[in-house]
Coordinates of C-alpha atoms and ligand atoms in Angstrom, one line a residue:
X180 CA -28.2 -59.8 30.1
X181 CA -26.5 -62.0 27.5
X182 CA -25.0 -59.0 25.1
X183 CA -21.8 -57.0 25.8
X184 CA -20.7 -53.7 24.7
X185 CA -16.8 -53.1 25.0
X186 CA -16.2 -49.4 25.3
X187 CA -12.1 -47.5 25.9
X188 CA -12.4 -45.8 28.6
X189 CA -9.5 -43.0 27.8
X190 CA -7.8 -41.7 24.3
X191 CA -8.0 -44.6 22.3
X192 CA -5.7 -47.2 21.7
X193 CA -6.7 -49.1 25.6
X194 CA -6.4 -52.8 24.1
X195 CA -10.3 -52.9 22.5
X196 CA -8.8 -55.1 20.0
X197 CA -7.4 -57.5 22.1
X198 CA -10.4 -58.0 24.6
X199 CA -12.4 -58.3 21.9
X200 CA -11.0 -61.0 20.5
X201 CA -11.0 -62.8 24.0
X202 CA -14.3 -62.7 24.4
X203 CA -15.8 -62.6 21.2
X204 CA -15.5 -66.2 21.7
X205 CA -18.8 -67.1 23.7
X206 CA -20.8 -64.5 21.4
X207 CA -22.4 -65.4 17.9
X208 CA -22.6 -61.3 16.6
X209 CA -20.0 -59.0 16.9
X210 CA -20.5 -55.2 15.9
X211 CA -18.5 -52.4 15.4
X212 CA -20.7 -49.0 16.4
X213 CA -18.6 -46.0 14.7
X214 CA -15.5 -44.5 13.7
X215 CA -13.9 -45.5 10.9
X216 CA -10.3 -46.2 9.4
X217 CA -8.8 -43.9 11.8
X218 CA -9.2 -46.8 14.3
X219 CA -6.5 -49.4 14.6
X220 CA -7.2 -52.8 17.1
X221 CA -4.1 -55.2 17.3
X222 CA -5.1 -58.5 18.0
X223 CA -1.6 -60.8 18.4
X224 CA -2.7 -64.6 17.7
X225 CA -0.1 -67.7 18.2
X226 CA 2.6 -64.7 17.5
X227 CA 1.2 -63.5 14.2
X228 CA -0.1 -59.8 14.4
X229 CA -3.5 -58.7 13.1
X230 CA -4.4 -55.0 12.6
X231 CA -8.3 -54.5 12.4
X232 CA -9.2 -51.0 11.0
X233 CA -13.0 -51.1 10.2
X234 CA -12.8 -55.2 10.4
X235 CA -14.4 -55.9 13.7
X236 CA -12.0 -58.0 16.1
X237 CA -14.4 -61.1 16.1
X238 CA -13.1 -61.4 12.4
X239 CA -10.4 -63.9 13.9
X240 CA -13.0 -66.3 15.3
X241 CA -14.3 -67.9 12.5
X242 CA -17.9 -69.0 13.5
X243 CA -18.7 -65.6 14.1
X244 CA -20.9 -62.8 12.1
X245 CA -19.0 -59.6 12.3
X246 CA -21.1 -56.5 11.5
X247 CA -19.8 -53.3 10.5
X248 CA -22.9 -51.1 11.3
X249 CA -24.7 -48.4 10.5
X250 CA -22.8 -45.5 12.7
X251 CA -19.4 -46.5 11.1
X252 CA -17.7 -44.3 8.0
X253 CA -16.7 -46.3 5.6
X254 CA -13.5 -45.7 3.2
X255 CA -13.9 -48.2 0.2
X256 CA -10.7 -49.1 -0.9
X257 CA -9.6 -49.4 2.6
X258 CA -12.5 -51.9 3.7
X259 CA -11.6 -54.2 0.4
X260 CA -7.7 -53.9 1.4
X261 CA -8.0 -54.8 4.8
X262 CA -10.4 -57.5 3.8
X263 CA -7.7 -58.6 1.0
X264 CA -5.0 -58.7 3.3
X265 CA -6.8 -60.3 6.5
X266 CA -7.2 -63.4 3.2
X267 CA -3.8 -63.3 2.5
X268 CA -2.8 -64.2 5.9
X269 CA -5.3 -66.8 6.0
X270 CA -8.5 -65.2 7.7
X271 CA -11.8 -65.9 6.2
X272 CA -13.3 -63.1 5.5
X273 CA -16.9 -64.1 3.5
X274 CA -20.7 -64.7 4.6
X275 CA -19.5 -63.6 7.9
X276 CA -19.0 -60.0 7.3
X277 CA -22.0 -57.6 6.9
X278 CA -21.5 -53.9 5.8
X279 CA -25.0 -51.9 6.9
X280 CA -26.9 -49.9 3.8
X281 CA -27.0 -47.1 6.0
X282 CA -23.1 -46.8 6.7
X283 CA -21.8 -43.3 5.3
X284 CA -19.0 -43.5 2.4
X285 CA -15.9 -41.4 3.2
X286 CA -15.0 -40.0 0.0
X287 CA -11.8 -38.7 -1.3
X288 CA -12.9 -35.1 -0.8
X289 CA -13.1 -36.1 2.8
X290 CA -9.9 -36.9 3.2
X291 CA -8.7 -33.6 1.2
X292 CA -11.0 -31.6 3.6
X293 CA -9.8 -33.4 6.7
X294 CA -6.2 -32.3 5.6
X295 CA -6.9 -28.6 4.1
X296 CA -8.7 -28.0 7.7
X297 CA -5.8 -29.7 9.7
X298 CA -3.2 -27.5 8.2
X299 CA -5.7 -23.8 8.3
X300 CA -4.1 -21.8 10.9
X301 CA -7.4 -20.0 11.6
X302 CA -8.3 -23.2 12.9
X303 CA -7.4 -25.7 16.0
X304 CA -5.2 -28.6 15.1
X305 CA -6.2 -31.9 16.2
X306 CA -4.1 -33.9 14.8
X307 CA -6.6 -36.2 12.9
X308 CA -5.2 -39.4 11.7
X309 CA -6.3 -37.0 7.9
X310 CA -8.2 -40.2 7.2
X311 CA -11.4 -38.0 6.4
X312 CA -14.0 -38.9 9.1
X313 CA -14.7 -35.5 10.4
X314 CA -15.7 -34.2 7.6
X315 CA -17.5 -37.6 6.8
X316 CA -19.3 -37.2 10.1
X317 CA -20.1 -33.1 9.5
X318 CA -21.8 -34.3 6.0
X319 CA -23.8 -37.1 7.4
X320 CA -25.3 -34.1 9.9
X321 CA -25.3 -32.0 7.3
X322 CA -27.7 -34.4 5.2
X323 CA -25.3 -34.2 1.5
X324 CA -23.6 -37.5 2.8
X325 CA -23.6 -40.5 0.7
X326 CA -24.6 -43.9 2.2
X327 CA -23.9 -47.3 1.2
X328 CA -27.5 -47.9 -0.2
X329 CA -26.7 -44.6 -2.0
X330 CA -23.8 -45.9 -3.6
X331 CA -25.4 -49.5 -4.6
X332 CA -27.9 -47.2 -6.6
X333 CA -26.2 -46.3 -9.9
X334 CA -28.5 -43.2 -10.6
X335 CA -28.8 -41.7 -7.0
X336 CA -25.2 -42.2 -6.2
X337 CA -24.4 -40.0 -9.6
X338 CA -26.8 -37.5 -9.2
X339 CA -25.5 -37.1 -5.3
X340 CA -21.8 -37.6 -6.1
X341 CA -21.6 -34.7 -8.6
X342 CA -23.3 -32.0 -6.6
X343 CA -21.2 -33.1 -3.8
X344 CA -17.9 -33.2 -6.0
X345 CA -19.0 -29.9 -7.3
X346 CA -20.0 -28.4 -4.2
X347 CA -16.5 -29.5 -2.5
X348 CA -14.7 -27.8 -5.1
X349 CA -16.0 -24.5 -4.8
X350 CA -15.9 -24.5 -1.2
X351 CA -11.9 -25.5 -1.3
X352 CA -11.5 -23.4 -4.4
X353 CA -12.8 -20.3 -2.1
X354 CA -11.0 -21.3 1.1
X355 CA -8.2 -22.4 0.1
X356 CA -5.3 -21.4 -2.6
X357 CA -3.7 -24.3 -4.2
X358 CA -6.0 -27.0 -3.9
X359 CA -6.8 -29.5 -7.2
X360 CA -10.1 -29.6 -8.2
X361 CA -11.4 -33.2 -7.9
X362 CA -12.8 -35.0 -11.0
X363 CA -16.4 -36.3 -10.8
X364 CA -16.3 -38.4 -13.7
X365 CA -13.0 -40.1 -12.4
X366 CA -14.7 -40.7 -8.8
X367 CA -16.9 -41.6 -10.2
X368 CA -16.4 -44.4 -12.0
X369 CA -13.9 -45.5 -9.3
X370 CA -16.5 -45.4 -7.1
X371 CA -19.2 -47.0 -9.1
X372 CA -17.1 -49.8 -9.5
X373 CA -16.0 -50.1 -5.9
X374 CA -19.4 -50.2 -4.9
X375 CA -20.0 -53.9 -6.7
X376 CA -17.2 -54.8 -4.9
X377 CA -18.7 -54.2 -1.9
X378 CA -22.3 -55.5 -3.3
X379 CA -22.0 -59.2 -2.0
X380 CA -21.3 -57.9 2.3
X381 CA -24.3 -55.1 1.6
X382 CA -27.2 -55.9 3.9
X383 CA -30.1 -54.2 6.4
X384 CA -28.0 -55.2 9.4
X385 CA -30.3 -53.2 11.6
X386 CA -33.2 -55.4 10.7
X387 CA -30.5 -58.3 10.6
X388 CA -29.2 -57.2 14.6
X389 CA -32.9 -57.6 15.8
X390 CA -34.4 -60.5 14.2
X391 CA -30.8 -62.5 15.3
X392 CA -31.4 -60.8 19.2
X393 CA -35.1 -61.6 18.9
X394 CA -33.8 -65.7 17.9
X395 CA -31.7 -65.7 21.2
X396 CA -28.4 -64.7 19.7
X397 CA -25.6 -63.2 21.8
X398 CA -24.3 -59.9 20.4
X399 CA -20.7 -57.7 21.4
X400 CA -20.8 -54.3 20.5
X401 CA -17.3 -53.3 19.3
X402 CA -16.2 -49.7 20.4
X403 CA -13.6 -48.0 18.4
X404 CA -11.1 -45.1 19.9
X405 CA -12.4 -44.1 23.7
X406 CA -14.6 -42.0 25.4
X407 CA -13.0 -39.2 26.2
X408 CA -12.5 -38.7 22.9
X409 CA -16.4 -39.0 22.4
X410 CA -17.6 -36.1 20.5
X411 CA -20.0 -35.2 23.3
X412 CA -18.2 -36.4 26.6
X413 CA -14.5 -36.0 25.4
X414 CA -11.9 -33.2 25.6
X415 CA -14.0 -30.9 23.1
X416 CA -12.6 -30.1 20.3
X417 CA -10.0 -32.5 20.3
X418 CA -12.0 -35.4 19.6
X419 CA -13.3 -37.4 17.0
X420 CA -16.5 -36.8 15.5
X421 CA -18.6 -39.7 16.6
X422 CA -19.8 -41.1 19.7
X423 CA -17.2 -43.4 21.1
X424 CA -18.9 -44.2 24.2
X425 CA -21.4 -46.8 25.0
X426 CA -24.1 -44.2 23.5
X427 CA -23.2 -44.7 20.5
X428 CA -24.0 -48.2 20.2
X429 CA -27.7 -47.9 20.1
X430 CA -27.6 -45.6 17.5
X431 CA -24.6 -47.1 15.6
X432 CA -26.2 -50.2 15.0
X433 CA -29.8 -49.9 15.3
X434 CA -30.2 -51.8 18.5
X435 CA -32.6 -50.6 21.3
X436 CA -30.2 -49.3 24.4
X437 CA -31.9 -51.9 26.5
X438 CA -30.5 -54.1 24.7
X439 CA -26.4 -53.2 24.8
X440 CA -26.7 -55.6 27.9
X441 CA -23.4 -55.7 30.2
X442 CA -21.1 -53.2 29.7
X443 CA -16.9 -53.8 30.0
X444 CA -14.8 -50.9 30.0
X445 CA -10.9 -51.1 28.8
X446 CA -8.6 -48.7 30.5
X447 CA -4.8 -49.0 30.4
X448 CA -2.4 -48.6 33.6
X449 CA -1.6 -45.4 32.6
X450 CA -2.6 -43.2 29.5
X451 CA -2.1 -42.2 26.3
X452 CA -2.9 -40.1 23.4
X453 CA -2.2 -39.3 19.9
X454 CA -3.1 -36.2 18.2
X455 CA -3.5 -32.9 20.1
X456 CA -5.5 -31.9 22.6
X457 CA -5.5 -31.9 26.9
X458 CA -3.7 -34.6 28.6
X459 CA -3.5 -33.8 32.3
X460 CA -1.3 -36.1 33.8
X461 CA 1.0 -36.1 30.6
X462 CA 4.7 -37.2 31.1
X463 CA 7.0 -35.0 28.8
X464 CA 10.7 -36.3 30.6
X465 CA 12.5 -39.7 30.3
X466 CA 9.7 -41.6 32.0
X467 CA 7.1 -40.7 29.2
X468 CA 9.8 -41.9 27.2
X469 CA 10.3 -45.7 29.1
X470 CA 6.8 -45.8 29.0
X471 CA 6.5 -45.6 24.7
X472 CA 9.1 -47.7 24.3
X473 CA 8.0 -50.2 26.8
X474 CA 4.3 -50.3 26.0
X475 CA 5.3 -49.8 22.2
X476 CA 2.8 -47.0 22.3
X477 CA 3.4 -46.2 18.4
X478 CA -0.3 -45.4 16.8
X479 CA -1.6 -48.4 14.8
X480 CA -2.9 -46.5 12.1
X481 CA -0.6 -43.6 11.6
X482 CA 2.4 -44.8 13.2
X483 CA 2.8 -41.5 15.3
X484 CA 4.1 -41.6 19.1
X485 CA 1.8 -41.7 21.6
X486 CA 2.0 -39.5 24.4
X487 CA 2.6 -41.3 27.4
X488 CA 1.1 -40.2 31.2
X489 CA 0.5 -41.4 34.3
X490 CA -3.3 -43.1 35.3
X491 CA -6.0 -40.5 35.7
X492 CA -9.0 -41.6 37.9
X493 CA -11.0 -38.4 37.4
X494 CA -11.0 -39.0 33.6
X495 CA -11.6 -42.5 33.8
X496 CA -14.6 -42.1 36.6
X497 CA -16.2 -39.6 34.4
X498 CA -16.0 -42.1 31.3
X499 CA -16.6 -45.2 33.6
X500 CA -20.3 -43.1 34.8
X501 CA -21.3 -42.1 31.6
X502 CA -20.4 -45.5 29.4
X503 CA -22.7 -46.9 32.7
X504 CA -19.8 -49.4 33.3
X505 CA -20.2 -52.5 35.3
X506 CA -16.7 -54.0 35.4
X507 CA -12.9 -52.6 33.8
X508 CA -10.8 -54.8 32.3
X509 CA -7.3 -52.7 32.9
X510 CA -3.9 -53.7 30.5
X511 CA -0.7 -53.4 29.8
X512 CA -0.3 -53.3 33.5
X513 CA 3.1 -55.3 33.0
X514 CA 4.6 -52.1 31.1
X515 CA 4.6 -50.8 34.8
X516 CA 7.1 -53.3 36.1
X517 CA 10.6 -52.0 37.0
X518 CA 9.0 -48.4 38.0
X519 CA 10.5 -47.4 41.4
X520 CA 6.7 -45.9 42.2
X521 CA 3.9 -45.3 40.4
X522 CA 1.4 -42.6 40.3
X523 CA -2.5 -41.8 39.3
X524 CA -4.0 -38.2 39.3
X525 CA -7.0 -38.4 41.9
X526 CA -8.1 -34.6 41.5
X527 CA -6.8 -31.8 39.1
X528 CA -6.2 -28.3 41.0
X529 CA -7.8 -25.2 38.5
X530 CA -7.9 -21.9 39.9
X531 CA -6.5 -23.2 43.2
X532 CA -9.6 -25.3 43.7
X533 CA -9.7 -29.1 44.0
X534 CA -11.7 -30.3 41.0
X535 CA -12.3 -34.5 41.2
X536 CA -15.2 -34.2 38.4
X537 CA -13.8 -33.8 35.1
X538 CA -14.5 -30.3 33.5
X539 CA -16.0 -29.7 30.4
X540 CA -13.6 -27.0 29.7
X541 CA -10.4 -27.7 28.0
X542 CA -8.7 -24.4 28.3
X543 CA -9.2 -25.2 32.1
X544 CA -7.9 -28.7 31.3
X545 CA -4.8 -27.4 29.7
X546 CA -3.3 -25.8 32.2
X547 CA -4.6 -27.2 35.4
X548 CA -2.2 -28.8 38.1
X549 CA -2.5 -32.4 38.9
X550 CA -3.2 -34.0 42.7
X551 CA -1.0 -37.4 42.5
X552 CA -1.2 -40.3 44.8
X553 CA 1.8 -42.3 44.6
X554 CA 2.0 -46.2 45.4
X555 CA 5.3 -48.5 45.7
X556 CA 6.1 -49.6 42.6
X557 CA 7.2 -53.1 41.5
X558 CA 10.6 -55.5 39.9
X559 CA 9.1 -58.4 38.8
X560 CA 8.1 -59.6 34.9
X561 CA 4.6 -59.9 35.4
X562 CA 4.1 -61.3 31.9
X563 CA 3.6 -64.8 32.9
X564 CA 0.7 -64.3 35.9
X565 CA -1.9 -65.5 35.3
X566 CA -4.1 -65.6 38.3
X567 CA -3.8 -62.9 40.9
X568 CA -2.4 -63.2 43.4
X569 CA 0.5 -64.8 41.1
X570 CA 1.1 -60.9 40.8
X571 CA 3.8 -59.3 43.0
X572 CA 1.6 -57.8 46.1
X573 CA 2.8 -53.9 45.6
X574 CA 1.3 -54.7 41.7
X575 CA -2.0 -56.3 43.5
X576 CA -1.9 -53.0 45.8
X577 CA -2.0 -50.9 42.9
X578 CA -5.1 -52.4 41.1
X579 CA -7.2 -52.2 44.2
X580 CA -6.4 -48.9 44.7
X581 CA -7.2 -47.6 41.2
X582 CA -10.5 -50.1 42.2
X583 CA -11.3 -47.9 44.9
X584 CA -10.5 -44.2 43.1
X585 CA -13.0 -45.4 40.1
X586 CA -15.0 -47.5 42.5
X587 CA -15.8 -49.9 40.0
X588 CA -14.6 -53.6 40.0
X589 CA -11.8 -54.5 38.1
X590 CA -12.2 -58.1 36.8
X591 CA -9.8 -58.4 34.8
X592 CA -6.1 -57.6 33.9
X593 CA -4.1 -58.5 31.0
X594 CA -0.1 -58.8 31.5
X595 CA 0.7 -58.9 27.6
X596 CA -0.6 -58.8 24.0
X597 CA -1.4 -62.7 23.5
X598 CA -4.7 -64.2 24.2
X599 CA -3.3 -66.0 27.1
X600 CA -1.8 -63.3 29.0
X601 CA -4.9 -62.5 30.8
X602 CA -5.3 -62.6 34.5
X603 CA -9.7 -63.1 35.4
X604 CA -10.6 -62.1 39.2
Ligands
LIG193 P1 -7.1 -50.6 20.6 O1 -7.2 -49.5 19.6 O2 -7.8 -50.2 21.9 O3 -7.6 -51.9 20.1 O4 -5.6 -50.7 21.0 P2 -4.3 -50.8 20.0 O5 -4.3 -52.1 19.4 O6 -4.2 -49.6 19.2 O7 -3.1 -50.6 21.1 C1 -2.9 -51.6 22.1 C2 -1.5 -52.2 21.9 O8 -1.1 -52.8 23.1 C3 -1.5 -53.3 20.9 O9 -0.2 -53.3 20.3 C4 -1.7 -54.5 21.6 O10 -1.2 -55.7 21.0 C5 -1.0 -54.2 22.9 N1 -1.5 -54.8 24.2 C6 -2.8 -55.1 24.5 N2 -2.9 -55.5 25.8 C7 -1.6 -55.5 26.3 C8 -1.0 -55.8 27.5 O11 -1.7 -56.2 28.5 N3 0.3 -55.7 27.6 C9 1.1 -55.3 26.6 N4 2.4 -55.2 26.8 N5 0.6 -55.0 25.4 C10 -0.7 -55.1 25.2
LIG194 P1 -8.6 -46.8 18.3 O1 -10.0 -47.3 17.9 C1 -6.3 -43.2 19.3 C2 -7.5 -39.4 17.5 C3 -6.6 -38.8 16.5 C4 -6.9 -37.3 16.8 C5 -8.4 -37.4 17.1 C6 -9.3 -37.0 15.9 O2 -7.5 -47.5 17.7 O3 -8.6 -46.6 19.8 P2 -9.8 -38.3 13.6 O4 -9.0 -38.8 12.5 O5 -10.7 -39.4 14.3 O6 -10.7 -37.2 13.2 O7 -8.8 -37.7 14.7 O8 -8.7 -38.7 17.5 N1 -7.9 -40.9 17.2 C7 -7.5 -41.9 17.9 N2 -6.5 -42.0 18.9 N3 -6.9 -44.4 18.9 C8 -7.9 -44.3 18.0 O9 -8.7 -45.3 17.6 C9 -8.1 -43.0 17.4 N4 -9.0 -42.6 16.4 C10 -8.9 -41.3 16.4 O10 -5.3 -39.1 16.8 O11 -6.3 -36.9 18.0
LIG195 MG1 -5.8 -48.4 18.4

């Protein structure tokens, strides 16, 4: 199968970016399935640091076409920022970036929603990065969302845009106290005028996706955040509201699911997580600590700690099943170095039971106790490896066994956030 789908494997934040980039190279399409700004992908080239938000990652090879497609919530101002500043640092951004006429428009009563909800104690907190998508997503289910091909039409996107503005503002005005009406008339011409910015990278990128596989092009599939934060498959309700796993790149971009091809999954050495929500093998003490600072695990978007934790195989063999993965590319395995042991969880223990399948219930989740297996940790800077068996053998010891607990082959490792510091099996 020539085309690739890259799908996280955990919370989010797994090194997407990164892999993408790496092998974006030998593909002539890459594109992004869903989420929206509240994704951030670091790609570090030559030293200089890129962060993609609803940019896909192939952006930084310049003979490719990047697609943003149809299953991805779009945030105007922030798409024509992040384009802006990917110029300014000497990207081209151009002919090769196509925004689907199907992609829903988060709008700033989205955002106000998103944040009105977050802070309503007669609901759960999530933590959202308050960037609007939930209620983006809730609309586009609802049917009163607002598409691209919406927006590009001047009298559809007014009609739709005032009864939505309108409708938003009653509903906030009756839920909550406090809360500033929003002006139509000022979104709206904001809006309007956004929309011709966005006119020129406006295109049928479904019908564009399957004429370009039908010619023989090779297309990557860009997942953003991971699946177990999959609306369906994640740790319900702390999630985010579209379908991070490999599922959601048929639908997402208007592809047939025969043709996702190959499938690579990105799991870090350990976890993490920002935002609330279960975390099983969570580490609260100093070592959570050493792992944050060491992995830098400050969120790319919000800028918010990550919670730190040791590996977990039962969430990562229920993600690795349901993505249908057929080889992990693991990373950050050199923030492990210096660790007198380390540890994955290889069952949880709820109600005094041994559970290796991950539950769908989060209150069980929550509060569940965690069977460990421990390995011999390692000294070394493994930064530099970049074959193999170049890795110290207790660091080797610990990839095959993780191999064996998700029992599927781990091709590839990355030791750092450069291009180059990737080890291939
Ligand atoms: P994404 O959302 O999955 O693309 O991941 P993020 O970019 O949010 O977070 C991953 C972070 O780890 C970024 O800062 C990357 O530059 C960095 N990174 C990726 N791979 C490695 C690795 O193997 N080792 C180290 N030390 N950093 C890495
Ligand atoms: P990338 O693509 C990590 C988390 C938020 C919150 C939950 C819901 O960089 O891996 P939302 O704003 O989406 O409604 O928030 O999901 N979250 C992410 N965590 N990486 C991401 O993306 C995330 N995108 C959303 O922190 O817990
Ligand atoms: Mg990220």
């Amino acid at each position: 199968m020539k085309n690739l789908c890259v799908v996280g494997l955990q919370w989010g934040d797994e090194g997407k970016g990164k892999i993408v980039d790496a092998l974006a190279e030998g593909f002539d399409i890459v594109a992004r399935y869903q989420g929206g700004s509240n994704a951030g992908h670091t790609v570090v080239i030559d030293g200089k640091k890129f962060v993609l938000h609803l940019v896909p990652s192939g952006i930084l090879r310049e003979s490719l076409l990047c697609i943003i497609g149809n299953g991805v919530v779009v945030d105007p101002p922030l798409l024509l920022k992040e384009i802006e500043e990917l110029r300014a640092k000497g990207v081209k951004v151009g002919k090769n970036l196509l925004l689907s006429d199907r992609a829903h428009v988060v709008f700033p009563y989205h955002k106000q929603q998103d944040i009105l909800q977050e802070n309503d104690s007669a609901r759960a907190k999530i933590g959202t990065t308050g960037r609007g998508i939930g209620p983006c997503y809730t609309d586009k289910s609802a049917r009163c969302g607002i598409r691209i091909c919406d927006m590009l039409d001047r009298a559809t996107f007014k009609e739709k845009l005032q009864a939505n503005v309108k409708f938003k503002n009653r509903l906030f005005a009756a839920l909550y106290k406090n809360t500033t009406a929003l002006s139509f008339e000022d979104m709206y011409r904001e809006y309007a005028e956004l929309a011709e910015q966005l006119r020129p990278y406006v295109a049928d990128t479904v019908q564009l996706l399957n004429e370009a596989e039908a010619a023989g092009k090779k297309i990557l599939f860009e997942g953003a955040q991971g699946a177990l934060l999959d609306v369906d498959f994640g740790t319900y309700p702390y999630i985010s509201s579209s379908n991070a796993g490999t599922g959601g790149a048929a639908c997402g971009t208007g592809m047939p699911p025969k043709s996702i091809g190959r499938i690579i999954g990105i799991m870090k050495a350990y976890c993490t997580r920002v935002g609330e929500g279960p975390f099983p093998s969570e580490l609260t003490d100093a070592l959570g600590e050493r792992l944050r600072q060491q992995g830098g695990e400050f969120g790319a978007t919000t800028g918010r700690p990550r919670r730190c934790g040791w590996f977990d195989a039962v969430a990562v063999r229920h993600t690795a099943a349901l993505c249908g993965v057929d080889s992990i590319t693991m990373t950050k395995l050199d923030v492990l170095s210096g660790l007198e042991s380390v540890k994955a969880a290889v069952a949880y223990r709820i109600d005094g039971k041994e559970v290796r399948n991950f539950p769908a219930n989060t209150g069980a989740l929550q509060g569940c106790e965690i069977v460990y297996e421990s390995f011999p940790g390692w000294t070394e800077d493994i930064s530099k490896a970049r074959k193999f068996d170049e890795l110290p053998q207790n660091a080797r010891r610990f990839v095959i066994a993780l191999e064996k607990l998700i029992k599927i082959p781990i091709e590839c490792i990355s030791v750092g956030n450069s291009r180059e510091a990737t080890i291939r099996r």
